Short mmCIF file of C-alpha atoms in Angstrom, two decimals:
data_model
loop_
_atom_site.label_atom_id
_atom_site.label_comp_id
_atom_site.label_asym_id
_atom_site.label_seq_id
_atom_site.Cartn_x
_atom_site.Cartn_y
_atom_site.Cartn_z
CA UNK A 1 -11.06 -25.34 -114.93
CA UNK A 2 -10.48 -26.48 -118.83
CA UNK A 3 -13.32 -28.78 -119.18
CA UNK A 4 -14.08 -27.52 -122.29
CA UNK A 5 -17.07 -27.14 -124.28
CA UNK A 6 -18.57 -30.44 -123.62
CA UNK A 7 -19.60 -28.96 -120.24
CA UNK A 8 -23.08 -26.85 -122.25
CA UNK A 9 -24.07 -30.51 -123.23
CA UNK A 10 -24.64 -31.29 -119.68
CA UNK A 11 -28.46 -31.05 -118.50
CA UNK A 12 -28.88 -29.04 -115.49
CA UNK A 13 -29.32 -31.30 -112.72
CA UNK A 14 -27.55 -34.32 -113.98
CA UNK A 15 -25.47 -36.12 -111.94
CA UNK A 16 -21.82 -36.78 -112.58
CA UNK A 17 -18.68 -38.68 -111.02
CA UNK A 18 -15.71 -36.98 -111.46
CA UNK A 19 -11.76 -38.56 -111.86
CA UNK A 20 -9.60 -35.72 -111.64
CA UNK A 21 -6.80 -38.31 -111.50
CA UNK A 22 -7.71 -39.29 -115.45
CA UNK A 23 -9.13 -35.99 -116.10
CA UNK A 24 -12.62 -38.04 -116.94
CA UNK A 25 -16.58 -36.69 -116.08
CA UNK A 26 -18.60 -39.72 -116.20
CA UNK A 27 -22.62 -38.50 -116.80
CA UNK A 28 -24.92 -40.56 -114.98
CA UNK A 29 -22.24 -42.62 -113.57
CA UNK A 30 -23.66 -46.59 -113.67
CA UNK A 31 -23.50 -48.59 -109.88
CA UNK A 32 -19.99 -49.48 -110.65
CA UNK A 33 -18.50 -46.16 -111.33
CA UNK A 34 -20.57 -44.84 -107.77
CA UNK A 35 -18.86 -47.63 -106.12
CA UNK A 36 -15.32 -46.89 -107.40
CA UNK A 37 -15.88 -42.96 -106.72
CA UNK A 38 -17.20 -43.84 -103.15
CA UNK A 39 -14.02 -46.28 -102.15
CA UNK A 40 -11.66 -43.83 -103.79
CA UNK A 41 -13.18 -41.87 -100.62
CA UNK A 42 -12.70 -44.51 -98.16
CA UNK A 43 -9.85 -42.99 -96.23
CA UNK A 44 -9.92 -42.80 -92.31
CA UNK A 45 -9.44 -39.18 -90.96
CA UNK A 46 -6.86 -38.33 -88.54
CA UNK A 47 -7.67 -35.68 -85.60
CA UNK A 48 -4.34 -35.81 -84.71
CA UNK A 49 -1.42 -34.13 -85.56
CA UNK A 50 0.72 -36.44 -88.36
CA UNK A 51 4.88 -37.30 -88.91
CA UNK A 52 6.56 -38.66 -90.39
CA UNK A 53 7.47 -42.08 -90.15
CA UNK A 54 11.27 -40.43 -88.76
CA UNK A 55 9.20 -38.27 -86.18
CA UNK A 56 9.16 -34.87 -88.53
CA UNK A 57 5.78 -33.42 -87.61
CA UNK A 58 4.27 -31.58 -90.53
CA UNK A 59 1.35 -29.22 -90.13
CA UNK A 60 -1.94 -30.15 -92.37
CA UNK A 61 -4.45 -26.77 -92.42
CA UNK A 62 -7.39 -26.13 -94.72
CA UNK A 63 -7.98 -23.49 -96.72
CA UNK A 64 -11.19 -21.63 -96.51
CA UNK A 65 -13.13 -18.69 -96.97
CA UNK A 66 -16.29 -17.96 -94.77
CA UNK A 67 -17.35 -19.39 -91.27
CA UNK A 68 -19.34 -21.80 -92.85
CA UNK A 69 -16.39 -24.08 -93.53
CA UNK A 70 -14.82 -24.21 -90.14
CA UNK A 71 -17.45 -27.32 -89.32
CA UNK A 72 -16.42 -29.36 -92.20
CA UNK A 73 -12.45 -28.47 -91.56
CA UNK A 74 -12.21 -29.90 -88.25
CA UNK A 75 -14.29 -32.82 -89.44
CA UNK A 76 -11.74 -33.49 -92.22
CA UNK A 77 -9.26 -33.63 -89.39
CA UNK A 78 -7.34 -30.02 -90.16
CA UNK A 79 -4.93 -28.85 -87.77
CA UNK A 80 -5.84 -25.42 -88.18
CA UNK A 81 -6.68 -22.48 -91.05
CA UNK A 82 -3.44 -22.02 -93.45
CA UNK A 83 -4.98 -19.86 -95.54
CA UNK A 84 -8.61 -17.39 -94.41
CA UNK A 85 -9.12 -15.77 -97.56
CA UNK A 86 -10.63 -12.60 -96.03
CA UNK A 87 -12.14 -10.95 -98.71
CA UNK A 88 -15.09 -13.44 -99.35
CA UNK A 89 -16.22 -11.20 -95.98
CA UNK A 90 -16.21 -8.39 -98.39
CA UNK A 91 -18.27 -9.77 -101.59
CA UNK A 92 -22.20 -10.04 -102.30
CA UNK A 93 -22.79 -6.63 -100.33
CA UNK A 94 -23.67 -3.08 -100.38
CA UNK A 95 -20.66 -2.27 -98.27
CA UNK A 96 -17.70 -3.69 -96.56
CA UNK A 97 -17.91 -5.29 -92.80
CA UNK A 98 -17.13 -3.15 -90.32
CA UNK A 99 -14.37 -3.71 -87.28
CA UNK A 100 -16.94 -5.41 -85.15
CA UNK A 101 -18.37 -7.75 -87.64
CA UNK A 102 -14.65 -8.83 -88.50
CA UNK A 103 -13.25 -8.81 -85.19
CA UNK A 104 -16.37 -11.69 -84.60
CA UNK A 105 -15.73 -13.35 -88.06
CA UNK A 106 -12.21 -14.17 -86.89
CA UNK A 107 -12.29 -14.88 -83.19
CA UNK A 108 -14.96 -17.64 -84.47
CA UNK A 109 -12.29 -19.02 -86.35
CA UNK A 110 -9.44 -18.93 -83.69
CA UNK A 111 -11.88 -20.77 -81.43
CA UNK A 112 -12.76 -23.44 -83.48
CA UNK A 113 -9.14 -24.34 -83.56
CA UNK A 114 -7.99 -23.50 -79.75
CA UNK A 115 -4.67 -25.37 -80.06
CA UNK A 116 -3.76 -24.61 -83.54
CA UNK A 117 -2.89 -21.81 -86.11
CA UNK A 118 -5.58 -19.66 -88.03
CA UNK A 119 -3.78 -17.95 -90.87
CA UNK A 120 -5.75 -14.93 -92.30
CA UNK A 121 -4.81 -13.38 -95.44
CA UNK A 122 -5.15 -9.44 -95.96
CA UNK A 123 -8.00 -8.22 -98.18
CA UNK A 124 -6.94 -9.69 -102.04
CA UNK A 125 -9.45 -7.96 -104.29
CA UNK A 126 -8.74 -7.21 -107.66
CA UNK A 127 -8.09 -9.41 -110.51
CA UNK A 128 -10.31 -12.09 -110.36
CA UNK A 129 -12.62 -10.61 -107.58
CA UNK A 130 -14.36 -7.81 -107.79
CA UNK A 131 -15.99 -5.80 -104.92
CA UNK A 132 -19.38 -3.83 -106.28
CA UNK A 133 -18.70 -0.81 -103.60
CA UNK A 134 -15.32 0.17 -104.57
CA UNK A 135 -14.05 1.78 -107.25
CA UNK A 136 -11.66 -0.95 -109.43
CA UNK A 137 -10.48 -0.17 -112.58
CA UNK A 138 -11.21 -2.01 -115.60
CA UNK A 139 -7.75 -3.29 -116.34
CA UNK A 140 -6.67 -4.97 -119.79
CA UNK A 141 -4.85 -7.35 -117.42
CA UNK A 142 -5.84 -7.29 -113.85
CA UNK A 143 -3.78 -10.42 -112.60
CA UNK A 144 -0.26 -8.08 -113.31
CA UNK A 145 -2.76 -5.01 -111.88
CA UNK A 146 -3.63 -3.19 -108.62
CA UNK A 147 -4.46 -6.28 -106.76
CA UNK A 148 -3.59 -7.40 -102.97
CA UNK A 149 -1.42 -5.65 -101.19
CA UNK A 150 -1.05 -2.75 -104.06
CA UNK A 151 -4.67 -1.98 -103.09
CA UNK A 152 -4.11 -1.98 -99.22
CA UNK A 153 -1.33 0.29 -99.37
CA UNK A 154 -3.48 2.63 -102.02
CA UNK A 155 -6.91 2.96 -102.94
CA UNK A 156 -8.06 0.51 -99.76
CA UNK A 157 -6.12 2.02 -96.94
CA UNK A 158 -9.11 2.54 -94.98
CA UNK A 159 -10.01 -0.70 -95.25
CA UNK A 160 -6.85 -1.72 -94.39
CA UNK A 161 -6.99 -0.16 -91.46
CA UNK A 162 -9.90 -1.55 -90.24
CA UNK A 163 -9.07 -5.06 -91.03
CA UNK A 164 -5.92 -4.70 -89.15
CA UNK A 165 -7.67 -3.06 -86.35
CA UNK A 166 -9.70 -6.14 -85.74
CA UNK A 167 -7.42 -8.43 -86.56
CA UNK A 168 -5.08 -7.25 -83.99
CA UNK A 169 -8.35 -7.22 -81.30
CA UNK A 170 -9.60 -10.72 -82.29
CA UNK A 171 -5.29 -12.08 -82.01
CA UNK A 172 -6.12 -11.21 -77.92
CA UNK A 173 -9.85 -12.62 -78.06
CA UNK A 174 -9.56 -15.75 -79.48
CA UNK A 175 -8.28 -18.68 -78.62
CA UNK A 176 -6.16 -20.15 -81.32
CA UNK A 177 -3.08 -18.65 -82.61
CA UNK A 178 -3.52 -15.77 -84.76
CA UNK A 179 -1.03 -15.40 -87.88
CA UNK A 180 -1.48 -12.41 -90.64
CA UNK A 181 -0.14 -12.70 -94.26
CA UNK A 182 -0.03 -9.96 -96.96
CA UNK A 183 -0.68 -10.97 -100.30
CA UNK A 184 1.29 -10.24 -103.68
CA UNK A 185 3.96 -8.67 -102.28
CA UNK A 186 6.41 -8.20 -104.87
CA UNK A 187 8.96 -5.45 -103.04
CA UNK A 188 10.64 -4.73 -99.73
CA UNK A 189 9.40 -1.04 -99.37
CA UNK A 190 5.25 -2.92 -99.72
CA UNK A 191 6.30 -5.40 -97.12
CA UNK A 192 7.89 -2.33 -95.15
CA UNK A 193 4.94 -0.12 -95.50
CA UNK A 194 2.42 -3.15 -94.55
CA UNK A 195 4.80 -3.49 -91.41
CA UNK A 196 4.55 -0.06 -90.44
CA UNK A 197 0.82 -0.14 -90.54
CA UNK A 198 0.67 -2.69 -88.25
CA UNK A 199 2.70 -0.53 -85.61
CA UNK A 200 0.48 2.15 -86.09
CA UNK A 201 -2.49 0.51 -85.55
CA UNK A 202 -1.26 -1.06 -82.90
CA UNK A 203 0.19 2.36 -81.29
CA UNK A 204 -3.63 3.76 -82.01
CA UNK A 205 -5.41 0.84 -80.33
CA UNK A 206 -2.92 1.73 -77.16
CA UNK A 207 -3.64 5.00 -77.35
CA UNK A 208 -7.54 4.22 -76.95
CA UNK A 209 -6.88 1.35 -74.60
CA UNK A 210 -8.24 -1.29 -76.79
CA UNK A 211 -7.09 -4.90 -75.97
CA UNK A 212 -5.24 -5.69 -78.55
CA UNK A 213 -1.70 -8.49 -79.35
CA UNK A 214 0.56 -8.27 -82.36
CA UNK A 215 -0.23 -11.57 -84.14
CA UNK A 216 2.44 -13.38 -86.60
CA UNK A 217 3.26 -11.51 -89.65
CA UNK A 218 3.90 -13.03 -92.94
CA UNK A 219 4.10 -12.74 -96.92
CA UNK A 220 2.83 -14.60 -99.65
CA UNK A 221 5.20 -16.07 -102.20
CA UNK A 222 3.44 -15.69 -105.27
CA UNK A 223 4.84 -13.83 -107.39
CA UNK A 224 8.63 -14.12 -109.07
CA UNK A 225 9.57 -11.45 -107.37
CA UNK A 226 8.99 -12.46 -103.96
CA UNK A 227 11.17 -15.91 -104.56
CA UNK A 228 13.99 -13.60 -105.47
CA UNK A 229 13.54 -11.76 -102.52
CA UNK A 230 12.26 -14.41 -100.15
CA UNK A 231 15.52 -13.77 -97.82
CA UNK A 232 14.77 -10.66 -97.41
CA UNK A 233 11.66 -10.97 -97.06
CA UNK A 234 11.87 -13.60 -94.09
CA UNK A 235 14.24 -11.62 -92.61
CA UNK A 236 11.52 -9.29 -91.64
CA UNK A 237 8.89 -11.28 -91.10
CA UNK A 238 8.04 -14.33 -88.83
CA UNK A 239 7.02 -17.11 -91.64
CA UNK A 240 6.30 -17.23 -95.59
CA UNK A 241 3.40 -19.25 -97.07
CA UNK A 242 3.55 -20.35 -100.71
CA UNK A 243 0.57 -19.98 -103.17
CA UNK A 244 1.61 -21.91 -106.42
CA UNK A 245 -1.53 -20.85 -107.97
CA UNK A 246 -0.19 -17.44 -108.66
CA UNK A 247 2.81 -18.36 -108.88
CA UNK A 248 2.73 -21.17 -111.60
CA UNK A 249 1.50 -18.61 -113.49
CA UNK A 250 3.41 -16.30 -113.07
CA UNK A 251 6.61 -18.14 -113.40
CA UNK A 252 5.81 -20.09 -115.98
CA UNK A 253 3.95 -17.17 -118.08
CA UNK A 254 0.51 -18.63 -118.55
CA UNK A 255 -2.99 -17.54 -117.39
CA UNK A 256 -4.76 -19.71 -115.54
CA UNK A 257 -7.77 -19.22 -116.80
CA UNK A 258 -6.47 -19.40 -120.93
CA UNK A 259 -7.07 -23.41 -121.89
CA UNK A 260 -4.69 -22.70 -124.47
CA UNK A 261 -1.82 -22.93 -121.97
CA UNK A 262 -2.93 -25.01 -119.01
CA UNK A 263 -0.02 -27.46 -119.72
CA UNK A 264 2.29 -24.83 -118.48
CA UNK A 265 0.48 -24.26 -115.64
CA UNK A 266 1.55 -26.90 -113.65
CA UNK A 267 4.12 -26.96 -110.43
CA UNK A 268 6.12 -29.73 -111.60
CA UNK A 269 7.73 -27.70 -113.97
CA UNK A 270 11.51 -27.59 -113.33
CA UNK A 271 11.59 -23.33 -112.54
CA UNK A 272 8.68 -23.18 -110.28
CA UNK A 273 9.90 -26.11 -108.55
CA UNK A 274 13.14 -23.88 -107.90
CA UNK A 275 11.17 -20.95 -107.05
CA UNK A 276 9.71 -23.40 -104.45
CA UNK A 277 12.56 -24.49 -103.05
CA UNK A 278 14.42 -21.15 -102.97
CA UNK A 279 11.56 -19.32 -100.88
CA UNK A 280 11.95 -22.72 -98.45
CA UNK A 281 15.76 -21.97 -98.20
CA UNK A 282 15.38 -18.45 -97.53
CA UNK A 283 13.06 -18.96 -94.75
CA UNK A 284 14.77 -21.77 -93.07
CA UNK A 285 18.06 -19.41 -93.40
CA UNK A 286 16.09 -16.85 -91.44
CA UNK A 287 14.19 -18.52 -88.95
CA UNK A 288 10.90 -18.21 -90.26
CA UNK A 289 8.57 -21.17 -90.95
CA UNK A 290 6.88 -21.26 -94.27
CA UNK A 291 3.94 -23.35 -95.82
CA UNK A 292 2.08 -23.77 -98.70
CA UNK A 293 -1.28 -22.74 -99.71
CA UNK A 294 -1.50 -23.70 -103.46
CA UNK A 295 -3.59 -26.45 -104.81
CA UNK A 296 0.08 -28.15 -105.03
CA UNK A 297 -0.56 -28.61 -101.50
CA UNK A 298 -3.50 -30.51 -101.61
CA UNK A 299 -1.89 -33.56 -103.78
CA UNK A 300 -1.11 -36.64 -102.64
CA UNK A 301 0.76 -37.64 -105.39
CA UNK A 302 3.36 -34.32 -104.64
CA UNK A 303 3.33 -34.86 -100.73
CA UNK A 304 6.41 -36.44 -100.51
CA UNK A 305 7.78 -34.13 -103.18
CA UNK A 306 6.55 -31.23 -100.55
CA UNK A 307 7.77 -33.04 -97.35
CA UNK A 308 11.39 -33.68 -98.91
CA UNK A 309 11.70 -29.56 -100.02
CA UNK A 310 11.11 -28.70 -96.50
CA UNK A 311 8.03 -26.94 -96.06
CA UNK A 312 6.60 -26.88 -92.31
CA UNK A 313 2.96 -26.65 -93.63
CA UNK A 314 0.71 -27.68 -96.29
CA UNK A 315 -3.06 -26.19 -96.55
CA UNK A 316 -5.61 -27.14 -98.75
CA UNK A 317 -9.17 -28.28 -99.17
CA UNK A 318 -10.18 -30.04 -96.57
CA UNK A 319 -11.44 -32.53 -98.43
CA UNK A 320 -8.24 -33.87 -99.05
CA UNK A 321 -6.61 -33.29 -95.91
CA UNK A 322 -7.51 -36.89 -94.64
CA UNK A 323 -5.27 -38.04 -97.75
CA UNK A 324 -2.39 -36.18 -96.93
CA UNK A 325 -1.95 -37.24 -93.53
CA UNK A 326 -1.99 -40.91 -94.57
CA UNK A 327 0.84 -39.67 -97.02
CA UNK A 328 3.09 -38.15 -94.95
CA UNK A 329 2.90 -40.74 -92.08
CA UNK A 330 4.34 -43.42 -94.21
CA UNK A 331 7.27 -40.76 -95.82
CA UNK A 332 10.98 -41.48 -94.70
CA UNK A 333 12.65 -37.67 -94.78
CA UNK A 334 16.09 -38.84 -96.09
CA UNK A 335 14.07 -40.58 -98.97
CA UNK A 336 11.80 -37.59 -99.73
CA UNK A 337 14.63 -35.35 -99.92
CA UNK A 338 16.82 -37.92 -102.13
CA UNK A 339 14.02 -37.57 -104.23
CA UNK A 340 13.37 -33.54 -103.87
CA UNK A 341 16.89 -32.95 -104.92
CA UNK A 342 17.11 -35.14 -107.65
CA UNK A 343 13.72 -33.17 -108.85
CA UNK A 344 15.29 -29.82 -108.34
CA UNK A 345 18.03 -31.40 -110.70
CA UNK A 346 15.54 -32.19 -113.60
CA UNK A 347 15.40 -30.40 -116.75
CA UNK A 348 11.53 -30.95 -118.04
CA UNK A 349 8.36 -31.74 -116.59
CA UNK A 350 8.63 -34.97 -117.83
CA UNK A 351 11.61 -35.64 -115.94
CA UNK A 352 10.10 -34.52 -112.46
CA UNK A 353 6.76 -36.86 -113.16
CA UNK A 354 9.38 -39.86 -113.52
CA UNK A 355 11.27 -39.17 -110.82
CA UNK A 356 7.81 -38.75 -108.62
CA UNK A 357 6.45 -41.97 -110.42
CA UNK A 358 9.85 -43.55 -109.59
CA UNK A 359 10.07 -44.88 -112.92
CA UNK A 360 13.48 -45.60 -114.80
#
């Protein structure tokens, strides 16, 4: 998270405040720095589903990654799961869950949000998550590896299969609306061959008389490739969902994890900011709805940035869901997208932060 070295001075159990806003840790944080953290806090959740203040109705999901966190998602106020990162299901165990366990895993999740939209990502291992059972290659590079859908297509198609055996069970057992994305998709012929999966499974589980429903189908935008190809790939598919985390990266050519570059990982920068807005187009042009699932979406300061591009859906933490809706009930859409546009017309960084900060 580039907090540096400092972070080894730090005792093990001491307490700290942090202001991600400054980029400041404050050790044993005196009364008046608890106070300030705790009002910075002091924002009234919403259980509701937000506008704008013109009547656009945006959708606010959290992001998560075992059962656990359904509780503390609908507390935050979250209109549903934008982004189940499946393969959490898959880590600290002997061997992967089988098409009963998952088929439970995600009906809980549909039910705990009966009127809104659980959004499950395919199994992502591979580059920065590593699965003790199977057999992944030490790569000089894994992020630009055989990661995501690569995997589900290859070495994993068994597990593939099973996760889109349940998946397609738990769409007609639950209660909420099932979507499915596939991850790192970076040509048509992998979103093709993940498409024609799903009809075969779906043809097998007829052919055994399973109940089963064809949930919503989508890819991720995260890689430069898939913004290129975003009409194409919406054309095909029912929505797109945006994960800038990858994506800033990739665009911008730095590694999130190398300190040396962290400046350029940021989605203000004037080309991922296109990349953005291009996948929005694309989908919009084709029909599809399309969200974001990046840490971009879990701003406040970017929300109206986000609202003005277009997007239909922002997930995040759910922590900071009950900031976002305050945002985007007090956003004007004409203004935001004054704004967007002039953004889109920047040349630096800098630029975009002025226009955001509404500075001269």
């Amino acid at each position: 998270v580039g907090v540096g070295g400092d972070l080894a001075e730090i005792e093990g159990g001491a307490e700290v405040a942090v202001d991600a806003n400054n980029d400041a840790v404050v050790v044993d944080p005196d009364e008046g720095t608890r106070s300030r953290v705790s009002a910075s806090r002091d924002v009234e959740v919403t259980t509701e589903r937000v506008e704008t203040a013109d009547g656009r109705e945006i959708e606010v999901a959290a992001n998560l990654g075992t059962p656990a966190e359904l509780e503390g998602a609908d507390a935050q106020g979250a209109d549903g799961v934008g982004l189940y990162r499946t393969e959490f299901l898959f880590l600290d165990r002997e061997s992967p869950p089988d098409e009963s366990e998952q088929v439970e895993t995600y009906v809980e999740a549909l039910d705990a949000f009966p009127e809104g939209r659980v959004v499950v990502r395919t199994l992502d291992v591979g580059g920065d998550k590593p699965v003790q059972y199977l057999d992944l290659p030490d790569e000089e590079n894994p992020f630009l590896g055989n990661r995501g859908v690569r995997r589900s297509l290859s070495d994993d198609d068994d597990l593939f299969e099973t996760q889109l055996r349940a998946l397609l069970r738990a769409a007609a057992e639950g209660t909420g609306t099932l979507s499915v994305m596939f991850p790192l998709v970076a040509t048509v012929e992998e979103l093709d061959a993940a498409l024609e999966r799903v009809d075969e499974v779906a043809s097998d589980l007829d052919d055994e008389g399973v109940p089963h429903a064809r949930p919503e189908l989508g890819v991720m935008v995260e890689t430069p490739a898939a913004a290129l190809l975003a009409d194409e790939f919406a054309s095909r598919v029912d929505f797109l969902s945006i994960g800038t985390n990858d994506l800033a990266q990739y665009v911008m050519a730095a590694a999130r994890e190398n300190d040396a570059v962290a400046h350029l990982h940021d989605p203000r920068h004037p080309p991922v900011l296109r990349a953005i807005n291009r996948s929005i187009e694309a989908a919009h042009d084709n029909d599809a709805w399309i969200g974001m699932c990046g840490e971009m979406a879990g701003d406040p300061e970017l929300t109206e940035l986000l609202v003005g591009l277009g997007l239909d859906e922002l997930s995040m933490s759910a922590v900071t869901i009950p900031d976002v809706k305050t945002r985007i009930e007090a956003i004007d859409t004409a203004d935001a997208r004054d704004s967007a546009d002039r953004a889109l017309a920047a040349s630096t960084k800098e630029e975009v932060r002025r226009i955001l900060d509404q500075e001269p």
